[in-house]
PDB file of C-alpha atoms in Angstrom:
ATOM      1  CA  GLN A 183     -96.990  34.125  13.607  1.00  0.00           C
ATOM      2  CA  VAL A 184     -96.462  34.925  17.237  1.00  0.00           C
ATOM      3  CA  HIS A 185     -93.322  36.738  18.320  1.00  0.00           C
ATOM      4  CA  VAL A 186     -92.309  37.457  21.906  1.00  0.00           C
ATOM      5  CA  VAL A 187     -89.043  39.240  22.196  1.00  0.00           C
ATOM      6  CA  GLU A 188     -87.313  40.375  25.377  1.00  0.00           C
ATOM      7  CA  SER A 189     -84.427  42.734  25.961  1.00  0.00           C
ATOM      8  CA  GLY A 190     -82.618  44.739  28.602  1.00  0.00           C
ATOM      9  CA  GLY A 191     -80.931  42.054  30.632  1.00  0.00           C
ATOM     10  CA  GLY A 192     -77.269  42.179  31.783  1.00  0.00           C
ATOM     11  CA  LEU A 193     -74.890  42.248  34.605  1.00  0.00           C
ATOM     12  CA  VAL A 194     -75.430  44.551  37.381  1.00  0.00           C
ATOM     13  CA  GLN A 195     -73.865  45.115  40.923  1.00  0.00           C
ATOM     14  CA  ALA A 196     -76.237  44.436  44.012  1.00  0.00           C
ATOM     15  CA  GLY A 197     -78.430  47.543  44.468  1.00  0.00           C
ATOM     16  CA  GLY A 198     -78.392  48.553  40.917  1.00  0.00           C
ATOM     17  CA  SER A 199     -81.369  48.564  38.392  1.00  0.00           C
ATOM     18  CA  LEU A 200     -82.279  47.082  35.058  1.00  0.00           C
ATOM     19  CA  ARG A 201     -85.254  47.760  32.780  1.00  0.00           C
ATOM     20  CA  LEU A 202     -86.486  44.643  30.911  1.00  0.00           C
ATOM     21  CA  SER A 203     -88.646  45.072  27.665  1.00  0.00           C
ATOM     22  CA  CYS A 204     -90.819  42.736  25.928  1.00  0.00           C
ATOM     23  CA  THR A 205     -92.367  43.291  22.492  1.00  0.00           C
ATOM     24  CA  ALA A 206     -95.069  40.911  21.139  1.00  0.00           C
ATOM     25  CA  SER A 207     -96.788  40.444  17.896  1.00  0.00           C
ATOM     26  CA  GLY A 208     -99.062  37.975  16.246  1.00  0.00           C
ATOM     27  CA  PHE A 209    -101.912  37.925  18.831  1.00  0.00           C
ATOM     28  CA  ALA A 210    -104.219  40.307  20.590  1.00  0.00           C
ATOM     29  CA  PHE A 211    -101.819  41.673  23.006  1.00  0.00           C
ATOM     30  CA  ASP A 212    -104.194  43.811  24.905  1.00  0.00           C
ATOM     31  CA  ASP A 213    -106.579  40.923  25.572  1.00  0.00           C
ATOM     32  CA  TYR A 214    -103.975  38.943  27.308  1.00  0.00           C
ATOM     33  CA  VAL A 215    -102.718  38.943  30.782  1.00  0.00           C
ATOM     34  CA  MET A 216     -98.894  39.686  30.348  1.00  0.00           C
ATOM     35  CA  GLY A 217     -96.184  38.578  32.766  1.00  0.00           C
ATOM     36  CA  TRP A 218     -92.616  37.876  33.662  1.00  0.00           C
ATOM     37  CA  PHE A 219     -91.236  34.630  34.855  1.00  0.00           C
ATOM     38  CA  ARG A 220     -87.776  33.824  35.762  1.00  0.00           C
ATOM     39  CA  GLN A 221     -85.765  30.580  36.074  1.00  0.00           C
ATOM     40  CA  ALA A 222     -82.543  30.255  38.092  1.00  0.00           C
ATOM     41  CA  PRO A 223     -80.038  27.281  37.449  1.00  0.00           C
ATOM     42  CA  GLY A 224     -81.566  24.050  38.938  1.00  0.00           C
ATOM     43  CA  LYS A 225     -84.652  25.808  39.856  1.00  0.00           C
ATOM     44  CA  GLU A 226     -88.170  25.761  38.389  1.00  0.00           C
ATOM     45  CA  ARG A 227     -89.498  28.626  36.332  1.00  0.00           C
ATOM     46  CA  GLU A 228     -91.546  30.855  38.569  1.00  0.00           C
ATOM     47  CA  GLY A 229     -93.897  33.702  38.041  1.00  0.00           C
ATOM     48  CA  VAL A 230     -92.685  37.085  39.212  1.00  0.00           C
ATOM     49  CA  SER A 231     -95.297  39.706  38.092  1.00  0.00           C
ATOM     50  CA  CYS A 232     -98.193  39.953  35.954  1.00  0.00           C
ATOM     51  CA  ILE A 233    -100.586  42.670  34.575  1.00  0.00           C
ATOM     52  CA  ASP A 234    -103.954  42.463  33.014  1.00  0.00           C
ATOM     53  CA  ARG A 235    -105.672  44.833  30.523  1.00  0.00           C
ATOM     54  CA  SER A 236    -107.422  46.771  33.387  1.00  0.00           C
ATOM     55  CA  GLY A 237    -103.862  47.464  34.731  1.00  0.00           C
ATOM     56  CA  SER A 238    -104.359  45.106  37.842  1.00  0.00           C
ATOM     57  CA  THR A 239    -101.063  43.726  38.917  1.00  0.00           C
ATOM     58  CA  TYR A 240     -99.433  40.989  41.013  1.00  0.00           C
ATOM     59  CA  TYR A 241     -95.875  40.629  42.365  1.00  0.00           C
ATOM     60  CA  LYS A 242     -94.137  37.969  43.962  1.00  0.00           C
ATOM     61  CA  GLU A 243     -93.544  38.730  47.619  1.00  0.00           C
ATOM     62  CA  SER A 244     -89.763  38.929  47.333  1.00  0.00           C
ATOM     63  CA  VAL A 245     -89.927  41.570  44.644  1.00  0.00           C
ATOM     64  CA  LYS A 246     -92.674  43.765  45.984  1.00  0.00           C
ATOM     65  CA  GLY A 247     -91.497  47.362  46.301  1.00  0.00           C
ATOM     66  CA  ARG A 248     -88.541  46.704  44.038  1.00  0.00           C
ATOM     67  CA  PHE A 249     -90.027  45.789  40.764  1.00  0.00           C
ATOM     68  CA  THR A 250     -92.636  47.560  38.755  1.00  0.00           C
ATOM     69  CA  ILE A 251     -94.492  45.996  35.884  1.00  0.00           C
ATOM     70  CA  SER A 252     -96.210  48.156  33.132  1.00  0.00           C
ATOM     71  CA  ARG A 253     -97.695  47.680  29.750  1.00  0.00           C
ATOM     72  CA  ASP A 254     -98.369  49.700  26.609  1.00  0.00           C
ATOM     73  CA  ASN A 255    -100.838  48.264  24.621  1.00  0.00           C
ATOM     74  CA  ALA A 256    -100.623  50.787  21.771  1.00  0.00           C
ATOM     75  CA  LYS A 257     -97.066  49.510  21.332  1.00  0.00           C
ATOM     76  CA  ASN A 258     -97.641  45.937  22.338  1.00  0.00           C
ATOM     77  CA  THR A 259     -94.905  46.353  24.928  1.00  0.00           C
ATOM     78  CA  LEU A 260     -94.340  44.987  28.464  1.00  0.00           C
ATOM     79  CA  ILE A 261     -91.779  46.506  30.798  1.00  0.00           C
ATOM     80  CA  LEU A 262     -90.345  45.288  34.055  1.00  0.00           C
ATOM     81  CA  GLN A 263     -88.408  47.913  35.970  1.00  0.00           C
ATOM     82  CA  MET A 264     -86.189  46.345  38.440  1.00  0.00           C
ATOM     83  CA  ASN A 265     -84.519  48.261  41.207  1.00  0.00           C
ATOM     84  CA  SER A 266     -82.455  47.346  44.320  1.00  0.00           C
ATOM     85  CA  LEU A 267     -81.527  44.205  42.676  1.00  0.00           C
ATOM     86  CA  LYS A 268     -80.100  41.480  44.709  1.00  0.00           C
ATOM     87  CA  PRO A 269     -78.047  38.385  43.886  1.00  0.00           C
ATOM     88  CA  GLU A 270     -81.055  36.201  44.366  1.00  0.00           C
ATOM     89  CA  ASP A 271     -82.702  37.953  41.504  1.00  0.00           C
ATOM     90  CA  THR A 272     -80.197  36.263  39.211  1.00  0.00           C
ATOM     91  CA  ALA A 273     -82.010  34.245  36.650  1.00  0.00           C
ATOM     92  CA  MET A 274     -83.202  33.992  33.072  1.00  0.00           C
ATOM     93  CA  TYR A 275     -86.197  36.341  32.723  1.00  0.00           C
ATOM     94  CA  TYR A 276     -89.022  35.362  30.251  1.00  0.00           C
ATOM     95  CA  CYS A 277     -91.871  37.317  29.037  1.00  0.00           C
ATOM     96  CA  ALA A 278     -95.212  35.394  28.885  1.00  0.00           C
ATOM     97  CA  ALA A 279     -98.578  35.937  27.611  1.00  0.00           C
ATOM     98  CA  SER A 280    -101.757  34.318  29.201  1.00  0.00           C
ATOM     99  CA  PRO A 281    -105.298  34.083  27.912  1.00  0.00           C
ATOM    100  CA  LEU A 282    -106.478  34.403  31.474  1.00  0.00           C
ATOM    101  CA  ALA A 283    -109.167  37.250  31.914  1.00  0.00           C
ATOM    102  CA  ARG A 284    -107.361  38.648  34.930  1.00  0.00           C
ATOM    103  CA  CYS A 285    -104.146  38.783  36.801  1.00  0.00           C
ATOM    104  CA  TRP A 286    -105.550  37.220  39.972  1.00  0.00           C
ATOM    105  CA  GLY A 287    -102.284  36.071  41.291  1.00  0.00           C
ATOM    106  CA  ARG A 288     -99.195  34.244  40.550  1.00  0.00           C
ATOM    107  CA  LEU A 289     -99.134  32.827  37.073  1.00  0.00           C
ATOM    108  CA  ILE A 290     -97.969  29.371  36.542  1.00  0.00           C
ATOM    109  CA  THR A 291     -96.395  27.969  33.454  1.00  0.00           C
ATOM    110  CA  ALA A 292     -99.603  26.110  32.584  1.00  0.00           C
ATOM    111  CA  ASP A 293    -101.417  29.502  32.291  1.00  0.00           C
ATOM    112  CA  VAL A 294     -99.008  30.670  29.416  1.00  0.00           C
ATOM    113  CA  ASP A 295     -99.717  30.631  25.638  1.00  0.00           C
ATOM    114  CA  ASN A 296     -96.840  32.363  24.387  1.00  0.00           C
ATOM    115  CA  TRP A 297     -93.147  32.757  25.624  1.00  0.00           C
ATOM    116  CA  GLY A 298     -90.078  34.812  24.767  1.00  0.00           C
ATOM    117  CA  GLN A 299     -86.755  33.329  24.372  1.00  0.00           C
ATOM    118  CA  GLY A 300     -85.479  34.831  27.729  1.00  0.00           C
ATOM    119  CA  THR A 301     -83.001  37.590  28.744  1.00  0.00           C
ATOM    120  CA  GLN A 302     -80.309  36.929  31.347  1.00  0.00           C
ATOM    121  CA  VAL A 303     -80.087  39.028  34.566  1.00  0.00           C
ATOM    122  CA  THR A 304     -77.104  38.610  36.639  1.00  0.00           C
ATOM    123  CA  VAL A 305     -76.592  40.368  39.923  1.00  0.00           C
ATOM    124  CA  SER A 306     -73.167  40.386  41.539  1.00  0.00           C
ATOM    125  CA  SER A 307     -72.700  40.837  45.200  1.00  0.00           C
TER     126      SER A 307
END
């Protein structure tokens, strides 16, 4: 049975930091491209970042230089370190697993096999 569980969201002031974690089980974690999506109220779910098993990464332009994605295949864990947070980063953040071979660019929802339940990130101005 597949489980994908996020943690680490919360309320933070603009300029602050949060560290999101995702732990997965029930599938071959290290064979999957892992990524983070976010969805703000009234908006579509969008890919924020991804990382493949070789360590290649992608970041949405608006988070480059502020967010860092990493993975620990031995622990089936995905991390998103978010620094210099802005109010526009406020959203529900979802961990996602894709069977794509590589993290070529922005993931879309159709690329994803497994989703977490989401963790809320709120950045106050």
